[in-house]
Amino acid sequence: MPASPDSPVQQQQPSGRTSRQASPRPVTTLSEGSRGISAENIHDAVCSGKSAMVTVVDEWLDSYKQSREAGLLVLINFVVRSCGCKGVVSREMLDNMQNAEIIGKLTKEFNEDSVNYPLCTPGPQLKRFKAGLCEFVRVLVRLCQNSLIYDEYLFPSLVALLTGLSDSQVRAFRHTSTLIAMKVMTGLVEVAVLVSVQLQTSQRQHDMENSKGAHERAPGRLEDLQATISELQENRGELSCMMNTTFRGVFVHRYRDQLADIRATCIEELGMWLQKDPEDFLNDGYLKYLGWTLHDKQSPVRLRCVRALQGLYQEKEFIGRLEFFTSRFKERMLSMVLDKDPEVAVEVVNLLLLLQQTEDGLKEEECGHIYPLVYASNRALASAAGVFLFKKLKTVLASEQQSAKSGNAAFFQILISFFIQSEFHEHGAYLVDSLWAAARSELRDWDTMTALLLQESGLVYEEEGVLIELMMCAVRQAAQATPPVGRTQGRKNVTGKDKKVQEQDRRRITSHFIPLLPPLLAKYSADAGKVSLLLKAPLYFSLEMYSSAAGLDKHLDLLLSQVWGIIEKHTDVEVLEACATLVSTLCADRYTFSSRTNLAFSQLMDGLTECLSAYLGDLVQGTADDDDVYSAAAALKRIAALSCAMDPTGWKLFDSCLELLKSRMESREFDKELMVSALRCAAFYLMWAKVNAVNSTPAEVLIHTAFILLWMLRNSLTLGPSFTHLLGCSPPAHNNATTANPRRPCRGQEEVKRLKKDMRSFCRVCETCLCLNQNEIRDQAFELLCDLLLLYSASSARVEPELGALVHLPSDSLRSEMSAFLLDYVFSDCEDAELDVEGEEAMKITLLQKRRNQLAGYCKLVLFGVLDLTAATNVFKHYNKYFKDFGDIIKETVSKSKVIDPVRSAKTVCLCLQQMFSEMLTEERSRQDVGEIRDLAKRLAMSFGIDLKRARKPLVALHVEGVRFAFREPPEGDEQRSNVAFLEILSEFSFKLLQQDRVHLAAVLKSECPDAALSWPSVRLYQRSLEGRSSAKAKVTGERGDAPTAKRKRSTPQVGGSWLDGSSVHSSLPPPALASTAQRQPACRATESEPGSEDEFSLGSSMRRVKPCRHPSLSSSHTVPTVDTEDINSPLNLLSLIADDDDEEEDPDFKDYESDSDNDSAYTLPSTRHTSASALDELFA
């Protein structure tokens, strides 16, 4: 039996000084003609993984039995070879040198070709070699368990060598020998357990034989049993000695090794010893190592430790022995549910589930650590927490013994209570997804859920809302079989069986809810929140069953009647959008009942139009009272919502809405609900009119609609969510043959002219709205402008050339107003400051999302050629200051502009910096602002990437423009060149230049710079940035495409005077090739020659400056923007390896270790808003 690790050890100590024990047995030698297996043969067999390991070990055992010294030498050389060492241990070394001397000589002869060795070689070879090596050791111990393991030569010598190698400074020696030693230890434990069983059996037989009378005993039986017991006890003692030596010599030192793989191996094998031999190992002396390792800094080690504990807690007979360990380390295990490695956190939750099922279990406050994880963004962790929650809920139900209700009804009651108390009401989809694996049958019990909702008494108001939300989330989960937004399930191939189950669930949902949905809508029609959720149910139906299944068509009329009534009853945006989504789905042409639904909602539109017409005259004349204004606004809101799903052009509402908007602005009566709805109605009319501008067959109209609107949706976040329903159904797959079909001629020129005139009129109205001091009206006008200008741009004409006459470009005044809006209301902190009140965090998030949408809409106008590329300077200026809020959008805009035209993009970047520098001089701000502009230049310089050859031409153009700006002739009366300090900013781009370009730019600088200015500090600083590094090094860098990282010394020379030429750069940029989803052309390559010359970007006066201002009234005046760029120069931190742990003497008591996994990475709850980083693909697809 091995001694406890806390007891004194009398055996040999684990170090290189350990010598092999001499054996009293005579030495045998091989005959000259016989040759056994070699170390190379064993190594090749282990590496291949295809050889029968029993055969390999048998061959080696045959050679060992002929000469144990020669056999041991082969085994030693195999171990050395497995370490990756090419050295060989000779017979002379084995006979005359100690282990420490042999290891020292091997260390000198190691001669590593690379840092890799067999146990760390990347690829499948590692897995194959490691498995083969472990199998070899296992088979070796098993075949030697009855004889050679007790010869006092083979295994003591092997363990002594492995102990010495495990203490080596060479990582390959230490890693490989530790793995082999731990596997040998595991094999010895298995043999020891077997010997213990045999010993107990023999002892029991001896006692039974001894209890018999003298005449009943078999002759010599008692003596034979006593001899067997003595032999087994001796064998058990030898095994305990070897195990104790291995544990003390290898494990105690290597479980805290610097290399995480070594620590993980030790802990994994310790877990196996505890399970296989609990009588000897399952005590606090060994368990403490698992407790300490829970604090390990590397996640693989923590993972092995947690899995080892899972194996222990699964055995009920071990629980009593684990009581002290549980009480000591339970707090640590609870904190590890927030481990930075999701895999570790998942295993910890599974471990706590096992702990919960014990007699003592977990307290309710301890379970509170796990409950919130059902809302975690990691799906595996959330599912594990869902299993824990489900088991807990079932336990509570069993303890309460609720017999009055059915099992599932009681389950839903307690689940609703949990959801309400958890206070994450916006995340019902995540709770359902977490519970789906464990409570799938309960969550698909539609009968119980609908029965609870339809019964008159049972649930209170809040509980009804929660149950409806959970029910609809379960319906979506069953019908779509996809996780909610923010949770990914990895690469899981959907099998035919999964699709079949999904289709069966969808049909079950349809057949159950079709007759019950109208009563549910009728009961909750007055509650906006509940009815908006219930209206989503038909989206997951197999709607063809309305016409294919007998007796279900009557329920369609009931559903249409309920939706009609809901639209007439509500003006809430959420409800109207849900109704519009349902209308667009039911009106899809692929359903045979679509004509009935179109007729029903057309009649509804007729009624709403008549209602609006009744109040329109009084509204235009200004004689309408408050009730009339409210009724008209409600009708307009409903019409606008239905316009997302139906073509409203037949009702001719555009002129009425435009007249209404003009009259309200003239009278200065800004009713927000009325004007916002009128703007939306007019905008949807123009969108549908553009779609219908070409006379086509119905199928072609649908395809054309799909292409145009999908193009807008993929490239814009400013569209309202309801606009997606303009498609009416899922668009068919794009077919080139379809687009090649001949189209009929365009409609009459008068109609085209009228549509273009309407577009101009609407843009003028929106331009006026941008000046209003009404947030909702102003924001809606800006978003609709971004959508319409994109739809009526020249890029859309590429999809349909006949629509070229409908191309509408914004006027100069509209461009200016949109630019002013961007500076006033997007890049502004005023509204944030107004909301700087505790409890208004949700409002801040909503406001930020709105501003992000507005910025994205403006950026797309630039990228798709609606606005000139130079308009992006107003965006680039704020890259640093608003990096946290808009950094991803601005970065993507810079990147896409380089795809469109690399040289013009680089010049735009330079122009942005020039404008900021000129504004600084004009406003006579402090010299500290030069540093802020330089910080912005550093960030923009990184956007050129690491392919310096590709960025070569744009960078040279940027530098040339910057040098010319720096030495531009000063205005009359100003003797000093105030722009020279711009060279300091320009120097931030120099580290991206190749050597040949540095020489060229040095010549440009010399030609532009007066001789007297060559000694000025700014000029000298720029010259040093061009010199940078040696020519050879620069050439190597350019060939490899690596970005130089040399530091540059800052200089801040004094610049006197202030002067500004209020001009900007004007050029006409071609629109990008990626302008539509109908015909995607390959993007322009940066290596191709760009059209245009540098003269197009020379400073001129063709584009007026835009000055931001708050618009208190109808005004278009501007002021110079104040750029207060925030310093966000956060340095990059280098990663460091784990520090070497000093070899400390182990403490017999339990210790606490701090870990970076405690609080560093709490799992954040996913958001139901589509604000993830992946939205950039939708912004600029």
PDB file of C-alpha atoms in Angstrom, residues 444-541:
ATOM      1  CA  ARG A 444     -44.022  21.422 -27.042  1.00  0.00           C
ATOM      2  CA  ASP A 445     -47.157  20.780 -25.018  1.00  0.00           C
ATOM      3  CA  TRP A 446     -49.256  23.277 -26.983  1.00  0.00           C
ATOM      4  CA  ASP A 447     -52.508  21.884 -25.540  1.00  0.00           C
ATOM      5  CA  THR A 448     -51.589  22.757 -21.961  1.00  0.00           C
ATOM      6  CA  MET A 449     -50.309  26.238 -22.853  1.00  0.00           C
ATOM      7  CA  THR A 450     -53.338  27.255 -24.902  1.00  0.00           C
ATOM      8  CA  ALA A 451     -55.684  25.768 -22.298  1.00  0.00           C
ATOM      9  CA  LEU A 452     -54.064  27.884 -19.579  1.00  0.00           C
ATOM     10  CA  LEU A 453     -54.453  30.983 -21.753  1.00  0.00           C
ATOM     11  CA  LEU A 454     -58.065  30.405 -22.763  1.00  0.00           C
ATOM     12  CA  GLN A 455     -59.395  29.529 -19.336  1.00  0.00           C
ATOM     13  CA  GLU A 456     -61.068  32.390 -17.520  1.00  0.00           C
ATOM     14  CA  SER A 457     -59.325  31.932 -14.187  1.00  0.00           C
ATOM     15  CA  GLY A 458     -55.908  30.568 -13.529  1.00  0.00           C
ATOM     16  CA  LEU A 459     -53.159  33.006 -14.506  1.00  0.00           C
ATOM     17  CA  VAL A 460     -52.826  36.638 -13.519  1.00  0.00           C
ATOM     18  CA  TYR A 461     -52.183  39.378 -16.038  1.00  0.00           C
ATOM     19  CA  GLU A 462     -48.387  39.302 -15.889  1.00  0.00           C
ATOM     20  CA  GLU A 463     -48.266  35.505 -15.996  1.00  0.00           C
ATOM     21  CA  GLU A 464     -50.384  35.458 -19.138  1.00  0.00           C
ATOM     22  CA  GLY A 465     -47.946  37.752 -20.914  1.00  0.00           C
ATOM     23  CA  VAL A 466     -44.986  35.596 -19.895  1.00  0.00           C
ATOM     24  CA  LEU A 467     -46.685  32.378 -21.001  1.00  0.00           C
ATOM     25  CA  ILE A 468     -47.548  33.886 -24.384  1.00  0.00           C
ATOM     26  CA  GLU A 469     -43.951  34.958 -24.874  1.00  0.00           C
ATOM     27  CA  LEU A 470     -42.575  31.548 -23.885  1.00  0.00           C
ATOM     28  CA  MET A 471     -45.147  29.793 -26.057  1.00  0.00           C
ATOM     29  CA  MET A 472     -44.262  31.838 -29.130  1.00  0.00           C
ATOM     30  CA  CYS A 473     -40.560  31.300 -28.519  1.00  0.00           C
ATOM     31  CA  ALA A 474     -41.196  27.560 -28.294  1.00  0.00           C
ATOM     32  CA  VAL A 475     -43.222  27.677 -31.513  1.00  0.00           C
ATOM     33  CA  ARG A 476     -40.366  29.433 -33.298  1.00  0.00           C
ATOM     34  CA  GLN A 477     -37.836  26.984 -31.890  1.00  0.00           C
ATOM     35  CA  ALA A 478     -39.848  23.973 -33.022  1.00  0.00           C
ATOM     36  CA  ALA A 479     -40.652  25.359 -36.476  1.00  0.00           C
ATOM     37  CA  GLN A 480     -37.224  26.750 -37.352  1.00  0.00           C
ATOM     38  CA  ALA A 481     -34.908  24.585 -35.213  1.00  0.00           C
ATOM     39  CA  THR A 482     -32.371  27.402 -35.000  1.00  0.00           C
ATOM     40  CA  PRO A 483     -30.939  29.181 -31.963  1.00  0.00           C
ATOM     41  CA  PRO A 484     -31.902  32.803 -31.286  1.00  0.00           C
ATOM     42  CA  VAL A 485     -29.762  35.710 -32.424  1.00  0.00           C
ATOM     43  CA  GLY A 486     -26.409  35.751 -30.656  1.00  0.00           C
ATOM     44  CA  ARG A 487     -26.205  32.005 -30.141  1.00  0.00           C
ATOM     45  CA  THR A 488     -24.521  29.843 -32.727  1.00  0.00           C
ATOM     46  CA  GLN A 489     -24.708  26.085 -32.825  1.00  0.00           C
ATOM     47  CA  GLY A 490     -21.493  25.576 -34.787  1.00  0.00           C
ATOM     48  CA  ARG A 491     -21.295  23.602 -37.993  1.00  0.00           C
ATOM     49  CA  LYS A 492     -24.125  21.173 -37.522  1.00  0.00           C
ATOM     50  CA  ASN A 493     -25.302  19.513 -40.693  1.00  0.00           C
ATOM     51  CA  VAL A 494     -29.062  19.205 -40.801  1.00  0.00           C
ATOM     52  CA  THR A 495     -29.913  15.621 -41.666  1.00  0.00           C
ATOM     53  CA  GLY A 496     -32.956  14.377 -43.495  1.00  0.00           C
ATOM     54  CA  LYS A 497     -34.309  13.055 -40.231  1.00  0.00           C
ATOM     55  CA  ASP A 498     -33.990  16.489 -38.618  1.00  0.00           C
ATOM     56  CA  LYS A 499     -35.836  18.097 -41.516  1.00  0.00           C
ATOM     57  CA  LYS A 500     -38.568  15.494 -41.254  1.00  0.00           C
ATOM     58  CA  VAL A 501     -39.000  16.113 -37.530  1.00  0.00           C
ATOM     59  CA  GLN A 502     -39.039  19.859 -38.116  1.00  0.00           C
ATOM     60  CA  GLU A 503     -41.725  19.532 -40.783  1.00  0.00           C
ATOM     61  CA  GLN A 504     -43.804  17.315 -38.511  1.00  0.00           C
ATOM     62  CA  ASP A 505     -43.539  19.878 -35.712  1.00  0.00           C
ATOM     63  CA  ARG A 506     -44.604  22.640 -38.089  1.00  0.00           C
ATOM     64  CA  ARG A 507     -47.671  20.696 -39.195  1.00  0.00           C
ATOM     65  CA  ARG A 508     -48.575  19.881 -35.586  1.00  0.00           C
ATOM     66  CA  ILE A 509     -48.288  23.561 -34.709  1.00  0.00           C
ATOM     67  CA  THR A 510     -50.419  24.533 -37.682  1.00  0.00           C
ATOM     68  CA  SER A 511     -53.179  22.023 -37.027  1.00  0.00           C
ATOM     69  CA  HIS A 512     -53.311  22.968 -33.351  1.00  0.00           C
ATOM     70  CA  PHE A 513     -53.178  26.765 -33.611  1.00  0.00           C
ATOM     71  CA  ILE A 514     -55.327  27.384 -36.700  1.00  0.00           C
ATOM     72  CA  PRO A 515     -58.625  26.893 -34.814  1.00  0.00           C
ATOM     73  CA  LEU A 516     -57.325  28.376 -31.538  1.00  0.00           C
ATOM     74  CA  LEU A 517     -55.547  31.487 -32.792  1.00  0.00           C
ATOM     75  CA  PRO A 518     -58.689  33.557 -33.542  1.00  0.00           C
ATOM     76  CA  PRO A 519     -60.063  33.015 -29.990  1.00  0.00           C
ATOM     77  CA  LEU A 520     -56.686  33.916 -28.522  1.00  0.00           C
ATOM     78  CA  LEU A 521     -56.527  37.089 -30.620  1.00  0.00           C
ATOM     79  CA  ALA A 522     -60.070  37.977 -29.613  1.00  0.00           C
ATOM     80  CA  LYS A 523     -59.312  37.536 -25.909  1.00  0.00           C
ATOM     81  CA  TYR A 524     -56.113  39.586 -25.937  1.00  0.00           C
ATOM     82  CA  SER A 525     -56.915  42.024 -28.770  1.00  0.00           C
ATOM     83  CA  ALA A 526     -56.879  44.984 -26.398  1.00  0.00           C
ATOM     84  CA  ASP A 527     -53.383  44.233 -25.057  1.00  0.00           C
ATOM     85  CA  ALA A 528     -50.742  45.552 -27.460  1.00  0.00           C
ATOM     86  CA  GLY A 529     -47.863  43.508 -26.083  1.00  0.00           C
ATOM     87  CA  LYS A 530     -49.678  40.178 -26.028  1.00  0.00           C
ATOM     88  CA  VAL A 531     -51.434  40.535 -29.360  1.00  0.00           C
ATOM     89  CA  SER A 532     -48.208  41.546 -31.123  1.00  0.00           C
ATOM     90  CA  LEU A 533     -46.683  38.262 -29.932  1.00  0.00           C
ATOM     91  CA  LEU A 534     -49.684  36.173 -30.974  1.00  0.00           C
ATOM     92  CA  LEU A 535     -49.661  37.719 -34.451  1.00  0.00           C
ATOM     93  CA  LYS A 536     -46.277  36.065 -35.063  1.00  0.00           C
ATOM     94  CA  ALA A 537     -47.761  32.555 -34.809  1.00  0.00           C
ATOM     95  CA  PRO A 538     -48.941  32.262 -38.467  1.00  0.00           C
ATOM     96  CA  LEU A 539     -45.417  33.022 -39.655  1.00  0.00           C
ATOM     97  CA  TYR A 540     -44.445  29.510 -38.473  1.00  0.00           C
ATOM     98  CA  PHE A 541     -47.510  27.745 -39.920  1.00  0.00           C
TER      99      PHE A 541
END
